[in-house]
Amino acid sequence: FFLSLKLEKKTEGKLQKQICRVVLDHFEKQYTAELGDAWSSVRDVLTSPWCWQHALLLNRFSQSPGLESSLAEQGYHPAFPAALPYLPAAFRCYSRTAPGRFPAQKHQPGRLKDYYLLNAASLLPVLALEVKDGEDVLDLCAAPGGKSVAILQCACPGHFLCNEYDDLRSIWLEQTIESFIPDPLINLVTVSKLDGRQIGDLQPESYDKVLVDAPCSNDRSWLFSADPQQAVLRLMQRKELSSLQFQLLRSAVKALRPGGSLVYSTCTLSRAENSDVISLILSSCRRVMPVDISEMARGVSQEFTLLSGMQQHELLVLPEKGRAWGPMYVAKLKKVSST
């Protein structure tokens, strides 16, 4: 089951985790069929952590003199062009083509962090959501909190519910928000531990914008499953994920006000967890309509490699050397009036 491929990290000279053969074999079959020729270059990036890139989302609530000039000296540039349909002035993200990771900042109670380290593609769902000041917003599966923080870099919601069902991940989420959001703005944020599948029934038509960054088969981390038995179990459970994702999405639709919009995202390449889930909600719910995000896709195509042939309401970021962002699937929907 397990192939001991020791990956040498060039930057530190340390040995990387081992690739799990059973997961790689599974991905080979599925993604060769789904992505065709694109899979070989994607596979090269996913199995080579030393070529992964990291971006920095700057915290607008923390003053850090000299940080942006320091980033520029190290080859970082603004990650998103001004041509995007939605790009608030306070939203600042920096990336570079070279791999390597900027030093992380530790959580210190009472002290705000200056930046959040992330995969730049994970910001695309937030930009697609287009949150405006005063809107009521729900982040249905919010931990570890990067997208929640990014939403608050864009706008000041009227009320913001960040939900995470898992106890440990919920603690992580609370720490993240505490690290980035000052008083009194933090009073607008509520962290809940509800079952996301039930929020729509508990809080019907309560939100203007909903983000569903769904639990998924995380392609990057699964390839490095330390325990081969755990990997086999994950692959067996993978078939059930699309059902959970659909239930979360259906709950999100219920929680959305008429005229409100919803963004669904995952960090997997799997069609069953991406386009198929969206197709199912569109065919089973008459009050949901797709929203065209092709203008945003064109705007970010210089920074990200996107899979061709997608529908206008969706995009899929493919990792590529020099642009090792993703995987990230994004789809946007709107709820229409019942009358």
Coordinates of C-alpha atoms in Angstrom, one line a residue:
F1 CA 0.0 0.0 0.0
F2 CA 2.7 2.4 0.9
L3 CA 5.5 3.7 -1.3
S4 CA 8.4 5.3 0.6
L5 CA 9.1 8.2 -1.8
K6 CA 11.3 10.4 0.3
L7 CA 11.1 13.9 -1.0
E8 CA 14.0 16.2 -0.4
K9 CA 13.0 19.7 0.4
K10 CA 15.6 21.8 -1.4
T11 CA 15.2 24.9 0.7
E12 CA 15.8 23.2 4.0
G13 CA 17.6 20.0 3.1
K14 CA 15.1 18.0 5.2
L15 CA 13.2 14.9 4.3
Q16 CA 9.6 15.5 3.4
K17 CA 6.6 13.3 4.2
Q18 CA 6.1 10.1 2.2
I19 CA 3.6 9.8 -0.6
C20 CA 0.9 7.3 0.0
R21 CA 0.8 5.0 -2.9
V22 CA -2.8 3.9 -2.5
V23 CA -4.0 7.5 -2.7
L24 CA -1.7 8.3 -5.7
D25 CA -3.0 5.2 -7.6
H26 CA -6.6 6.2 -6.9
F27 CA -5.9 9.8 -8.1
E28 CA -4.1 8.5 -11.2
K29 CA -7.2 6.6 -12.4
Q30 CA -9.8 9.2 -11.5
Y31 CA -7.9 12.4 -12.6
T32 CA -6.5 10.9 -15.8
A33 CA -10.1 10.3 -16.8
E34 CA -11.4 13.6 -15.6
L35 CA -8.5 16.0 -16.5
G36 CA -6.9 14.2 -19.4
D37 CA -3.5 15.6 -20.4
A38 CA -3.6 18.3 -17.6
W39 CA -3.3 15.7 -14.9
S40 CA 0.4 14.9 -15.4
S41 CA 1.5 18.5 -14.7
V42 CA -0.9 18.8 -11.8
R43 CA 0.4 15.6 -10.3
D44 CA 4.0 16.8 -10.6
V45 CA 3.1 19.9 -8.4
L46 CA 0.9 18.0 -5.9
T47 CA 3.6 15.4 -5.2
S48 CA 6.4 18.1 -4.9
P49 CA 5.8 20.2 -1.8
W50 CA 9.1 22.0 -2.3
C51 CA 7.6 23.8 -5.4
W52 CA 4.4 24.9 -3.5
Q53 CA 3.9 28.6 -3.2
H54 CA 2.4 30.7 -0.3
A55 CA 0.7 34.0 -0.4
L56 CA 0.2 36.6 2.3
L57 CA -3.2 38.2 3.0
L58 CA -2.4 41.5 4.9
N59 CA -4.5 42.4 7.9
R60 CA -6.1 45.8 7.4
F61 CA -6.6 46.1 11.1
S62 CA -2.9 45.8 12.0
Q63 CA -0.4 48.5 11.2
S64 CA 3.0 47.0 10.1
P65 CA 5.3 49.7 8.8
G66 CA 7.7 48.4 6.2
L67 CA 6.0 45.1 5.6
E68 CA 4.9 45.8 2.0
S69 CA 8.3 47.2 1.0
S70 CA 10.0 44.2 2.6
L71 CA 7.7 41.9 0.6
A72 CA 8.6 43.8 -2.6
E73 CA 12.3 43.3 -1.9
Q74 CA 11.7 39.6 -1.6
G75 CA 10.0 39.3 -5.0
Y76 CA 6.4 39.5 -3.8
H77 CA 3.8 41.4 -5.9
P78 CA 0.0 42.1 -5.5
A79 CA -1.7 38.9 -6.3
F80 CA -4.9 40.2 -7.8
P81 CA -5.3 42.7 -10.6
A82 CA -7.4 45.8 -10.4
A83 CA -9.5 44.6 -13.4
L84 CA -11.5 42.2 -11.2
P85 CA -15.3 43.0 -10.9
Y86 CA -14.9 43.0 -7.1
L87 CA -11.7 43.9 -5.3
P88 CA -12.1 46.2 -2.3
A89 CA -9.3 48.7 -1.7
A90 CA -8.5 47.3 1.7
F91 CA -8.0 43.8 0.4
R92 CA -4.3 43.3 -0.1
C93 CA -2.7 40.0 -1.0
Y94 CA 0.9 39.4 -2.0
S95 CA 2.4 36.4 -3.8
R96 CA 5.5 35.4 -5.7
T97 CA 6.3 32.8 -8.3
A98 CA 9.2 31.4 -6.3
P99 CA 8.4 28.7 -3.8
G100 CA 9.1 29.0 -0.1
R101 CA 7.1 30.2 2.9
F102 CA 7.2 33.5 4.7
P103 CA 7.6 33.1 8.5
A104 CA 4.3 32.4 10.3
Q105 CA 3.2 34.5 13.2
K106 CA 2.1 32.8 16.4
H107 CA -1.2 33.3 18.1
Q108 CA -0.8 35.8 21.0
P109 CA -4.0 36.7 22.9
G110 CA -4.7 40.4 22.7
R111 CA -2.3 41.0 19.8
L112 CA -3.4 41.2 16.2
K113 CA -1.4 39.4 13.5
D114 CA -0.1 41.3 10.5
Y115 CA -0.8 38.7 7.8
Y116 CA -2.4 35.3 7.1
L117 CA -0.4 32.7 5.1
L118 CA -2.5 30.8 2.6
N119 CA -2.9 29.3 -0.8
A120 CA -3.8 32.3 -3.0
A121 CA -6.5 30.3 -4.8
S122 CA -8.5 30.0 -1.5
L123 CA -9.3 33.7 -1.8
L124 CA -11.3 33.3 -5.0
P125 CA -14.5 32.1 -3.2
V126 CA -14.4 35.2 -1.1
L127 CA -13.9 37.5 -4.1
A128 CA -16.8 35.6 -5.9
L129 CA -19.1 36.2 -2.9
E130 CA -18.8 40.0 -3.2
V131 CA -19.7 40.9 0.4
K132 CA -20.9 44.5 0.9
D133 CA -20.9 46.6 4.1
G134 CA -24.0 45.9 6.3
E135 CA -24.9 42.5 4.7
D136 CA -25.7 39.5 6.9
V137 CA -23.2 36.8 6.1
L138 CA -22.9 33.1 6.9
D139 CA -19.6 31.1 6.6
L140 CA -21.1 27.6 7.0
C141 CA -17.9 25.5 7.4
A142 CA -15.6 28.2 8.6
A143 CA -12.5 26.6 10.3
P144 CA -9.6 27.2 10.3
G145 CA -10.9 30.7 9.5
G146 CA -8.9 32.1 6.6
K147 CA -11.9 32.8 4.4
S148 CA -13.8 34.4 7.4
V149 CA -10.8 36.7 7.9
A150 CA -10.7 37.5 4.2
I151 CA -14.4 38.4 4.2
L152 CA -13.7 40.9 7.0
Q153 CA -10.8 42.4 4.9
C154 CA -13.4 43.1 2.2
A155 CA -16.3 44.6 4.1
C156 CA -18.0 45.1 7.5
P157 CA -21.0 42.8 7.6
G158 CA -24.2 43.7 9.6
H159 CA -23.9 40.3 11.3
F160 CA -21.4 37.5 10.5
L161 CA -22.0 33.9 11.6
C162 CA -18.9 31.7 11.4
N163 CA -20.0 28.1 11.9
E164 CA -17.8 25.1 12.6
Y165 CA -19.3 21.8 13.8
D166 CA -16.1 20.1 15.0
D167 CA -15.0 21.1 18.5
L168 CA -11.3 21.3 18.0
R169 CA -11.6 23.1 14.7
S170 CA -14.0 25.5 16.3
I171 CA -11.3 26.5 18.9
W172 CA -8.9 27.0 16.0
L173 CA -11.5 29.2 14.2
E174 CA -12.0 31.3 17.4
Q175 CA -8.2 31.8 17.7
T176 CA -7.9 32.9 14.1
I177 CA -10.7 35.5 14.4
E178 CA -9.2 36.8 17.7
S179 CA -5.8 37.1 16.0
F180 CA -7.1 39.2 13.1
I181 CA -10.2 41.2 14.1
P182 CA -10.2 44.0 16.7
D183 CA -12.9 45.3 19.0
P184 CA -15.5 46.5 18.4
L185 CA -15.7 44.7 15.0
I186 CA -15.3 41.3 16.6
N187 CA -18.7 41.9 18.3
L188 CA -20.3 41.5 14.9
V189 CA -18.9 38.0 14.6
T190 CA -20.6 35.0 16.2
V191 CA -18.9 31.6 16.2
S192 CA -21.3 28.7 16.4
K193 CA -20.9 24.9 16.5
L194 CA -24.1 23.9 14.8
D195 CA -24.5 21.0 12.3
G196 CA -24.3 22.9 9.0
R197 CA -27.0 20.6 7.6
Q198 CA -29.5 22.0 10.1
I199 CA -28.7 25.8 9.9
G200 CA -31.1 26.3 7.0
D201 CA -34.0 25.0 9.1
L202 CA -32.9 26.8 12.3
Q203 CA -32.3 30.1 10.6
P204 CA -34.4 30.2 7.3
E205 CA -33.9 33.1 5.0
S206 CA -31.6 35.0 7.4
Y207 CA -28.5 35.8 5.3
D208 CA -27.7 37.9 2.2
K209 CA -24.5 36.0 1.4
V210 CA -23.5 32.4 2.3
L211 CA -20.2 30.7 1.8
V212 CA -20.1 26.9 1.8
D213 CA -16.4 26.0 1.8
A214 CA -17.3 22.3 2.1
P215 CA -15.5 19.4 3.7
C216 CA -13.9 17.6 0.8
S217 CA -11.2 15.1 -0.1
N218 CA -8.2 17.5 0.2
D219 CA -6.0 16.3 -2.6
R220 CA -2.8 18.0 -1.3
S221 CA -2.9 16.5 2.2
W222 CA -4.4 13.1 1.3
L223 CA -1.4 12.3 -0.9
F224 CA 0.8 12.5 2.2
S225 CA -1.5 10.3 4.5
A226 CA 1.0 9.0 7.1
D227 CA -1.2 6.0 7.9
P228 CA -2.0 3.7 4.9
Q229 CA -5.0 2.2 6.7
Q230 CA -6.3 5.7 7.3
A231 CA -5.8 6.4 3.6
V232 CA -7.8 3.4 2.6
L233 CA -10.6 4.4 5.0
R234 CA -10.6 8.0 3.6
L235 CA -10.9 6.7 0.0
M236 CA -13.8 4.5 1.1
Q237 CA -15.5 7.4 2.8
R238 CA -14.8 9.7 -0.2
K239 CA -17.9 8.3 -2.0
E240 CA -20.1 9.7 0.8
L241 CA -18.7 13.2 0.8
S242 CA -20.8 14.4 -2.2
S243 CA -23.9 13.5 -0.2
L244 CA -22.8 15.6 2.8
Q245 CA -21.8 18.4 0.5
F246 CA -25.2 18.4 -1.2
Q247 CA -26.9 18.5 2.2
L248 CA -24.8 21.4 3.4
L249 CA -25.6 23.2 0.1
R250 CA -29.3 22.6 0.5
S251 CA -29.2 23.9 4.0
A252 CA -27.3 27.0 2.8
V253 CA -30.0 27.7 0.2
K254 CA -32.6 27.6 2.9
A255 CA -30.6 30.0 5.0
L256 CA -30.3 32.5 2.1
R257 CA -32.8 35.3 1.6
P258 CA -34.5 35.7 -1.8
G259 CA -32.1 37.7 -4.0
G260 CA -29.1 36.6 -1.9
S261 CA -26.1 34.7 -3.3
L262 CA -24.1 31.7 -2.4
V263 CA -20.6 30.5 -3.2
Y264 CA -19.7 26.8 -3.0
S265 CA -16.0 25.9 -2.9
T266 CA -13.7 22.9 -2.3
C267 CA -10.0 22.2 -2.5
T268 CA -10.3 19.0 -4.5
L269 CA -10.2 18.3 -8.3
S270 CA -12.9 15.7 -7.9
R271 CA -15.8 16.2 -10.3
A272 CA -18.2 14.2 -8.0
E273 CA -17.6 16.8 -5.2
N274 CA -17.6 19.8 -7.5
S275 CA -19.6 20.2 -10.7
D276 CA -21.8 17.2 -9.9
V277 CA -22.9 18.6 -6.6
I278 CA -23.8 21.9 -8.2
S279 CA -25.7 20.2 -11.0
L280 CA -27.7 18.3 -8.5
I281 CA -28.7 21.4 -6.5
L282 CA -29.6 23.2 -9.7
S283 CA -31.8 20.4 -10.9
S284 CA -33.5 19.7 -7.6
C285 CA -34.1 23.2 -6.3
R286 CA -36.2 25.5 -8.5
R287 CA -35.3 28.6 -6.5
V288 CA -31.6 28.4 -7.3
M289 CA -30.0 30.0 -10.4
P290 CA -26.4 29.9 -11.6
V291 CA -24.4 33.2 -11.5
D292 CA -21.9 34.0 -14.2
I293 CA -18.4 34.4 -12.8
S294 CA -16.5 34.2 -16.1
E295 CA -15.4 37.9 -15.8
M296 CA -13.7 37.1 -12.6
A297 CA -12.2 34.0 -14.1
R298 CA -10.7 36.0 -17.0
G299 CA -9.4 38.6 -14.5
V300 CA -7.4 36.0 -12.5
S301 CA -6.2 33.9 -15.4
Q302 CA -2.8 35.6 -15.4
E303 CA -2.2 34.5 -11.8
F304 CA -3.9 31.1 -11.9
T305 CA -4.2 28.2 -14.3
L306 CA -7.9 27.4 -14.9
L307 CA -9.4 24.2 -16.3
S308 CA -10.9 25.0 -19.7
G309 CA -14.4 23.9 -20.6
M310 CA -16.1 24.8 -17.3
Q311 CA -19.6 26.3 -17.1
Q312 CA -19.9 30.1 -16.7
H313 CA -20.9 29.8 -13.0
E314 CA -17.9 27.8 -12.0
L315 CA -14.1 27.6 -12.2
L316 CA -11.4 25.1 -11.2
V317 CA -7.8 26.2 -10.4
L318 CA -5.2 23.7 -11.4
P319 CA -1.8 23.7 -9.7
E320 CA 1.1 24.3 -12.1
K321 CA 4.8 24.9 -11.5
G322 CA 5.4 28.6 -11.1
R323 CA 1.6 29.0 -10.4
A324 CA 1.3 26.2 -7.8
W325 CA -2.1 27.4 -6.5
G326 CA -5.1 25.2 -5.9
P327 CA -6.7 22.9 -6.3
M328 CA -9.7 25.2 -5.8
Y329 CA -13.2 24.8 -7.2
V330 CA -15.6 27.8 -7.0
A331 CA -19.2 28.0 -8.1
K332 CA -21.7 30.8 -7.5
L333 CA -25.5 30.6 -7.2
K334 CA -28.4 32.9 -6.5
K335 CA -31.7 32.4 -4.7
V336 CA -34.8 33.7 -6.5
S337 CA -38.2 34.7 -5.1
S338 CA -40.7 31.9 -4.8
T339 CA -43.4 34.0 -6.5

